[in-house]
PDB file of C-alpha atoms in Angstrom:
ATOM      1  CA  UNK A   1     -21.646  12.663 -12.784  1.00 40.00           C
ATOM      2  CA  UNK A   2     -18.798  11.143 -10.515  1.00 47.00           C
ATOM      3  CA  UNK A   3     -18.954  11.617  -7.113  1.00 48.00           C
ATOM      4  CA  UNK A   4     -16.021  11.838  -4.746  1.00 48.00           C
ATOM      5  CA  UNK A   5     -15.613   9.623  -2.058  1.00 49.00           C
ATOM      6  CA  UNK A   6     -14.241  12.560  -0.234  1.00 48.00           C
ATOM      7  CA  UNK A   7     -16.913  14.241   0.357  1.00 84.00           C
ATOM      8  CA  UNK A   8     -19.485  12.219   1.586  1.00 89.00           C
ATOM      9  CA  UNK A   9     -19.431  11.750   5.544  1.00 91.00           C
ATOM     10  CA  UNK A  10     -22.087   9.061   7.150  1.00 93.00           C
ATOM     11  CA  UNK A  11     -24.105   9.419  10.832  1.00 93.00           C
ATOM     12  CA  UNK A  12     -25.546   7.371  12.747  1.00 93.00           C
ATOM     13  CA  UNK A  13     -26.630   6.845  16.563  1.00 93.00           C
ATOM     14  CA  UNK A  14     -25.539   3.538  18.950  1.00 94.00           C
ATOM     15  CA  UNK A  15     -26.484   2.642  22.142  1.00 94.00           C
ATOM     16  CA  UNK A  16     -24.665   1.956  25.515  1.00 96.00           C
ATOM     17  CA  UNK A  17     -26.038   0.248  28.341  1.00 96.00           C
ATOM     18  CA  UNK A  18     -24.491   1.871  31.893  1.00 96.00           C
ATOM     19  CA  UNK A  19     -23.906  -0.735  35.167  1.00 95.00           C
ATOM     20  CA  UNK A  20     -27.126   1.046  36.569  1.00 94.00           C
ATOM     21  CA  UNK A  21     -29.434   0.218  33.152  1.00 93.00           C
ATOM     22  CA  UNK A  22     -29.289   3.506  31.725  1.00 95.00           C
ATOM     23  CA  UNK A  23     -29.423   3.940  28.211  1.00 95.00           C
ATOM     24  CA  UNK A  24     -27.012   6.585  27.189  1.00 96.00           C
ATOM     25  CA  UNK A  25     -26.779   7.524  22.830  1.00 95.00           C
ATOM     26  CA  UNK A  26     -23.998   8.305  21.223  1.00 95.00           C
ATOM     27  CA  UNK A  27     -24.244  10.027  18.043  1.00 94.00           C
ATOM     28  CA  UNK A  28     -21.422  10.079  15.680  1.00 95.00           C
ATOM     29  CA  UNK A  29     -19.969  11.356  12.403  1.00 94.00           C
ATOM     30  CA  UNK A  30     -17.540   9.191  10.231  1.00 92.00           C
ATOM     31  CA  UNK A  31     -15.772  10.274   6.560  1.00 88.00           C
ATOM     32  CA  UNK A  32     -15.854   7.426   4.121  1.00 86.00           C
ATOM     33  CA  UNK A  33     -13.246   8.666   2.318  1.00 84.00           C
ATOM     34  CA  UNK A  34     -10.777   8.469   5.601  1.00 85.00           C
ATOM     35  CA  UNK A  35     -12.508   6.830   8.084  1.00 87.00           C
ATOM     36  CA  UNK A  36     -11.741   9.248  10.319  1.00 89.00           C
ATOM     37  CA  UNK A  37     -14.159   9.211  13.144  1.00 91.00           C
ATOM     38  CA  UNK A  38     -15.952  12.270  14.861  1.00 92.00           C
ATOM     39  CA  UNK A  39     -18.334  11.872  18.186  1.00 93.00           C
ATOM     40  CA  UNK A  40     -20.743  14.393  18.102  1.00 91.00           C
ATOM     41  CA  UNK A  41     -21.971  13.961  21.812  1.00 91.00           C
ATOM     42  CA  UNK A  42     -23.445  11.464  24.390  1.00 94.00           C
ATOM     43  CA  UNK A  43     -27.339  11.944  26.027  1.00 92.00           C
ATOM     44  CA  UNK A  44     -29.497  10.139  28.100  1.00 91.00           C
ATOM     45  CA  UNK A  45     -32.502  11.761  26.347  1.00 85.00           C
ATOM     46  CA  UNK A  46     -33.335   9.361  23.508  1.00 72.00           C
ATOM     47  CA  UNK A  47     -36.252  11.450  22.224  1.00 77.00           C
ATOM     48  CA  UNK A  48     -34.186  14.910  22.160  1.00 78.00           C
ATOM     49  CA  UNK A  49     -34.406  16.002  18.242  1.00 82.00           C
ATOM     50  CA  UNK A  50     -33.285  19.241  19.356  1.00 85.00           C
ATOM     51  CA  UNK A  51     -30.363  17.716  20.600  1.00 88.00           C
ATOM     52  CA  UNK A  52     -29.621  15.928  17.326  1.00 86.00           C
ATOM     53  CA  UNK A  53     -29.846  19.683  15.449  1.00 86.00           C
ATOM     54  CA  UNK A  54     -27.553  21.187  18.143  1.00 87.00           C
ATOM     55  CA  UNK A  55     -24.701  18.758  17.848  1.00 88.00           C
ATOM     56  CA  UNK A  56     -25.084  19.500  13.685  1.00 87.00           C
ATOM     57  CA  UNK A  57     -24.659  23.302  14.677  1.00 86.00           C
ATOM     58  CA  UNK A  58     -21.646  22.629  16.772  1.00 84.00           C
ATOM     59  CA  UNK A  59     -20.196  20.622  13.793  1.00 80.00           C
ATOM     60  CA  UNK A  60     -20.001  23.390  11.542  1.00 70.00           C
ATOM     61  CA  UNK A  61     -16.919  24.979  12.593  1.00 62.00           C
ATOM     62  CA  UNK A  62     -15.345  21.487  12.333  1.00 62.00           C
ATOM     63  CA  UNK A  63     -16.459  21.109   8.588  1.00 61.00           C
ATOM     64  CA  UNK A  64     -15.416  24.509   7.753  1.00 62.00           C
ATOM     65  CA  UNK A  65     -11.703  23.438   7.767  1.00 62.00           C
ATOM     66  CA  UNK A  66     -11.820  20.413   5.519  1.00 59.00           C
ATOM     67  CA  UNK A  67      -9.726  20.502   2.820  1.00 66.00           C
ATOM     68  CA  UNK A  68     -12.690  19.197   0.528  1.00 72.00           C
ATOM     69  CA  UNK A  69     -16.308  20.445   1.299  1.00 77.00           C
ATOM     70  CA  UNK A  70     -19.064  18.002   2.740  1.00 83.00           C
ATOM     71  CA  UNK A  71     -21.187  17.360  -0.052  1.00 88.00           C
ATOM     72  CA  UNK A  72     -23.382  14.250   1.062  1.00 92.00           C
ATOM     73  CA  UNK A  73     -24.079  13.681   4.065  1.00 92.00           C
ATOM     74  CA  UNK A  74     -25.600   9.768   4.624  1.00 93.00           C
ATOM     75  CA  UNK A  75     -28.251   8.721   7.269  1.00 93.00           C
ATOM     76  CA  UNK A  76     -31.099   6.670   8.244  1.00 90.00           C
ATOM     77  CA  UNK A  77     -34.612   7.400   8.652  1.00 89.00           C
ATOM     78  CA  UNK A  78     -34.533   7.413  12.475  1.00 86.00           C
ATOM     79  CA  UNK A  79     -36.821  10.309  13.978  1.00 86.00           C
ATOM     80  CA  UNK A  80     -34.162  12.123  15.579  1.00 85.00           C
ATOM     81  CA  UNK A  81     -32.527  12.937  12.537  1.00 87.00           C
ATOM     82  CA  UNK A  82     -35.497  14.777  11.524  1.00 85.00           C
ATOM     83  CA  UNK A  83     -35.982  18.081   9.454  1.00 90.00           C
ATOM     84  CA  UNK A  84     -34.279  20.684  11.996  1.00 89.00           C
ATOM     85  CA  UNK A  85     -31.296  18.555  11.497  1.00 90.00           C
ATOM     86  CA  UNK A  86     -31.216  18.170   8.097  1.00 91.00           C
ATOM     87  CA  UNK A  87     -31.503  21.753   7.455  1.00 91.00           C
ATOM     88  CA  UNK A  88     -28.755  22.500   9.059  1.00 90.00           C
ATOM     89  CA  UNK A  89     -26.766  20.521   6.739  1.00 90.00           C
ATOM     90  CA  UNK A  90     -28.494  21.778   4.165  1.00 91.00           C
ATOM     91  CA  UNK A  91     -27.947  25.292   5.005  1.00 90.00           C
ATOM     92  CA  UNK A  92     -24.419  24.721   3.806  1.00 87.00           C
ATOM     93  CA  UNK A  93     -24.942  22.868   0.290  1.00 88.00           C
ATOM     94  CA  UNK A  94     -25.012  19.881   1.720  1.00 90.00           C
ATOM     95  CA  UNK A  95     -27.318  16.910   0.130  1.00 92.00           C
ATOM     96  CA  UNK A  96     -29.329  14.509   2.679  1.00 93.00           C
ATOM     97  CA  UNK A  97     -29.463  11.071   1.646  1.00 92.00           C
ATOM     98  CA  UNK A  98     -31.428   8.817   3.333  1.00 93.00           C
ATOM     99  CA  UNK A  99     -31.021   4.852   3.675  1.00 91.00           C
ATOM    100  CA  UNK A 100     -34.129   2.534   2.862  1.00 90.00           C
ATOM    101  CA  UNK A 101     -36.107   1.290   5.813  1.00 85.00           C
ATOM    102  CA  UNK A 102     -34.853  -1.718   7.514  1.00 81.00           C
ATOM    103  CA  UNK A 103     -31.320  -1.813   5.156  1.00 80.00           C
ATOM    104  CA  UNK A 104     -28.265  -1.332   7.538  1.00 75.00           C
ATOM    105  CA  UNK A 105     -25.587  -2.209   4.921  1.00 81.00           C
ATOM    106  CA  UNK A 106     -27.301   0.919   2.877  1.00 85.00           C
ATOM    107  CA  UNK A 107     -24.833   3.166   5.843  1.00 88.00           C
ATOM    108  CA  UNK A 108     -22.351   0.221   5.886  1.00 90.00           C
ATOM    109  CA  UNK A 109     -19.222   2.373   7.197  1.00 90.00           C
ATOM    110  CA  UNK A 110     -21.334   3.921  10.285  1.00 92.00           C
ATOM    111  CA  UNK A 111     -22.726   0.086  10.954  1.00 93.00           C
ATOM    112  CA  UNK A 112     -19.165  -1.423  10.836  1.00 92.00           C
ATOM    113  CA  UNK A 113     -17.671   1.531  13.106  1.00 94.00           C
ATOM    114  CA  UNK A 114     -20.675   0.375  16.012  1.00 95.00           C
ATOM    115  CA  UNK A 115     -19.700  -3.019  15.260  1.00 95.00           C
ATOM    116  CA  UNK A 116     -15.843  -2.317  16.036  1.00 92.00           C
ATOM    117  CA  UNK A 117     -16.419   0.158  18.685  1.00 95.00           C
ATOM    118  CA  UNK A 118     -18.576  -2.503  20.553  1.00 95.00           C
ATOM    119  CA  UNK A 119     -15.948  -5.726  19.803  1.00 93.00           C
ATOM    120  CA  UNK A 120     -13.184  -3.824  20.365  1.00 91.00           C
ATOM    121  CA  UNK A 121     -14.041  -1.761  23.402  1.00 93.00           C
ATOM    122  CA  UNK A 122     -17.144  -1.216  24.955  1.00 94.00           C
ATOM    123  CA  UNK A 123     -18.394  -5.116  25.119  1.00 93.00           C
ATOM    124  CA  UNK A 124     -14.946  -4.840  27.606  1.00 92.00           C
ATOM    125  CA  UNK A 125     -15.858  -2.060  29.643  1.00 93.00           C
ATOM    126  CA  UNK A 126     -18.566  -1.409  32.436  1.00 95.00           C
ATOM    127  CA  UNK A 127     -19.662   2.304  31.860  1.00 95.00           C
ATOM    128  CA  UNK A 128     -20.531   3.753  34.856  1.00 95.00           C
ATOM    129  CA  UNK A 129     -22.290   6.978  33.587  1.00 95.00           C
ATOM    130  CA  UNK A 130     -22.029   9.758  30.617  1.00 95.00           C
ATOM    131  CA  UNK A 131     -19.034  11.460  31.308  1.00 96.00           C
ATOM    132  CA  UNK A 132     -17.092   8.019  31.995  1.00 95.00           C
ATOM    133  CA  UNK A 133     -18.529   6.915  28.644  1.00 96.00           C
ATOM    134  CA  UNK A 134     -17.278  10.291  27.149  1.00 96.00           C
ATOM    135  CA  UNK A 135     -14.034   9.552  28.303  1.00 96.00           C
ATOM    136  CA  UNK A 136     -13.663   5.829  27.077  1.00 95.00           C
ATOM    137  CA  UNK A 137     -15.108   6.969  23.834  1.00 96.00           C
ATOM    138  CA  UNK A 138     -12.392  10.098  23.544  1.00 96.00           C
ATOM    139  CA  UNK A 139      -9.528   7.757  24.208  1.00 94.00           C
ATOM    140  CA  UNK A 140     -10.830   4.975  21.944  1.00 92.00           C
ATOM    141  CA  UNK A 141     -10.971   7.188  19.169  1.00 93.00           C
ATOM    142  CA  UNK A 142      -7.417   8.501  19.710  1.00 91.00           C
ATOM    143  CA  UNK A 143      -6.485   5.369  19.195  1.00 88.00           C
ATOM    144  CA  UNK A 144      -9.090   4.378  16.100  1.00 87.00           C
ATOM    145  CA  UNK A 145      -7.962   7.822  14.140  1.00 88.00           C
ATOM    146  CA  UNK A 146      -4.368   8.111  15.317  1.00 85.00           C
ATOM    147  CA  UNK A 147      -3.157   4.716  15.727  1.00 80.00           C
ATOM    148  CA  UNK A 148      -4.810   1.888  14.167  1.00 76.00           C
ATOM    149  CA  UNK A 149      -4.171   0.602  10.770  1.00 74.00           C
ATOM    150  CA  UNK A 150      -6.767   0.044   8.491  1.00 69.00           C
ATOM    151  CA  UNK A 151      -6.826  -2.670   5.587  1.00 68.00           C
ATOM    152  CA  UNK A 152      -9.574  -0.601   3.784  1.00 65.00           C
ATOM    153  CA  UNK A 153      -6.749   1.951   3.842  1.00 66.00           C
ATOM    154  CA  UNK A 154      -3.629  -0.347   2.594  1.00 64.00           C
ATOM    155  CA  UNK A 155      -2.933  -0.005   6.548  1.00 66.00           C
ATOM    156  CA  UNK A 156      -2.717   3.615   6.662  1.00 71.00           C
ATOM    157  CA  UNK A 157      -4.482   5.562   9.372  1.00 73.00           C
ATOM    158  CA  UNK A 158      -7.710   7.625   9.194  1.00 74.00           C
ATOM    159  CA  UNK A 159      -5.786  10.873  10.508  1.00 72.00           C
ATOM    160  CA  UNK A 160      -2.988  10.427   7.465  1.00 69.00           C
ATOM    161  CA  UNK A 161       0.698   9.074   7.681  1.00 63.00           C
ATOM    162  CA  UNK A 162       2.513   6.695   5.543  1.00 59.00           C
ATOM    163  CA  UNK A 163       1.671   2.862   5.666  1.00 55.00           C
ATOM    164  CA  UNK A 164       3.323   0.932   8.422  1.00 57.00           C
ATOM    165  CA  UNK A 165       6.482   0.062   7.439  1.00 60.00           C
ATOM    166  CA  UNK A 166       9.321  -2.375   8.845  1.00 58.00           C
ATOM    167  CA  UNK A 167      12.196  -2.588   7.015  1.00 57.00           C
ATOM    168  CA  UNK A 168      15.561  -0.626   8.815  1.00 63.00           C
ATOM    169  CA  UNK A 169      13.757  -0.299  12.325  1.00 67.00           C
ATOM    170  CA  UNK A 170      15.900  -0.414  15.185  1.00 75.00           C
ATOM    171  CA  UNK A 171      15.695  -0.097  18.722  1.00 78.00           C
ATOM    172  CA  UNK A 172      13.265  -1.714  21.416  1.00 84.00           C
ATOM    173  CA  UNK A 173       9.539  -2.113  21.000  1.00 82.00           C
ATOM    174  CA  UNK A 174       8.019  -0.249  23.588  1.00 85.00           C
ATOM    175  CA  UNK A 175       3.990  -0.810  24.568  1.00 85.00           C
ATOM    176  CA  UNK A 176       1.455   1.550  25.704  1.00 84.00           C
ATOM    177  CA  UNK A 177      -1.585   0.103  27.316  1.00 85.00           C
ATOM    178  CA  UNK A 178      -4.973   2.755  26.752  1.00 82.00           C
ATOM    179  CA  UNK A 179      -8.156   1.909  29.004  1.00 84.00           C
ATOM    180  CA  UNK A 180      -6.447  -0.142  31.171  1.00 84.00           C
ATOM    181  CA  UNK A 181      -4.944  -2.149  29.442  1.00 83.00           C
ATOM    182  CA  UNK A 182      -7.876  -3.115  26.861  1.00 84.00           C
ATOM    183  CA  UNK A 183      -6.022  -1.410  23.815  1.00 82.00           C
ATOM    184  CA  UNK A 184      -2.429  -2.164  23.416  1.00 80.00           C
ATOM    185  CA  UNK A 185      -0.159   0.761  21.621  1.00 79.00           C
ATOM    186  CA  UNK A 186       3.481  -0.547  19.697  1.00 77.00           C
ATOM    187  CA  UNK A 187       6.236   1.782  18.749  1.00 73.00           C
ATOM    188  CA  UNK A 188       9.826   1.979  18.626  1.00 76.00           C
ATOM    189  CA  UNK A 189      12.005   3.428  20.910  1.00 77.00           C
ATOM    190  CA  UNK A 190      14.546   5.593  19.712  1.00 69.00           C
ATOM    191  CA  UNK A 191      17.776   4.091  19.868  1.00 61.00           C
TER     192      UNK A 191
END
């Protein structure tokens, strides 16, 4: 049996630290096949399994319009990602599979998206509370789906497009600073 890479999509929950030592979770959704990133939602409430199932429920609309339907969906064994949200995913044909205990390269992709998300912008950034966090995260992932190259992708980005490309160009360079100036946008004017 071959399995496409298309149609398995990985989860997994981070944590953010606010200036006033509040612990705020953000749960997210990312494709393998694209790397196309998806937040699901942001709570202070690190106990709230019903929350986990509720965000699954919202993402069904989203999944609906794939071109290629979920088929795996790839987790670990934490306790908010319990039966109610499984079944959800379930409901629709999807297959659960979850990682061993204690193996983060099992959900490799989800671990290196935390990993970037931190280096790249939170580790920069004092979050002030959920919304502001909400916001930082909405703009970062503009950026990680729509903008930024990826070499797993022969520099393509997650959203589609062709590969970056140089040759012929003309005109003046033009940057666009995102979150102050923490994320640094390139294009080309047209000339």
């Amino acid at each position: 049996m071959r399995i496409q890479a298309a149609s398995i999509v990985a989860c997994d929950l981070f944590a953010v630290e606010t200036v006033r030592m509040k612990t705020l979770h953000v749960l997210f959704f990312i494709d393998l096949h694209t790397r196309r990133v998806l937040i699901g939602g942001v709570t202070g409430d690190a106990t709230n399994v019903r929350w986990c199932s509720q965000i699954a429920r919202n993402l069904s609309e989203a999944r609906e319009s794939r071109s290629t339907p979920l088929r795996f969906l790839v987790h670990d064994r934490d306790h908010r990602f319990g039966e109610m949200f499984d079944e959800v995913f379930r409901a629709e044909g999807v297959e659960i599979i979850r990682t061993p205990w204690r193996a983060p390269r099992a959900n490799a992709y989800a671990e290196r998206f935390v990993r970037t998300v931190r280096t790249e912008c939170l580790d920069r950034i004092f979050v002030l509370c959920e919304r502001h966090l909400e916001s930082v995260l909405k703009t970062y992932l503009n950026h990680y789906n729509r903008e930024r190259p990826h070499r797993g992708l022969d520099l393509r980005i997650p959203e589609g497009g062709p590969p970056l490309t140089v040759a012929g160009a003309t005109g003046p360079i033009v940057r666009r600073d995102r979150l102050g100036g923490l994320i640094h946008e390139y294009h080309r004017k047209a000339a």
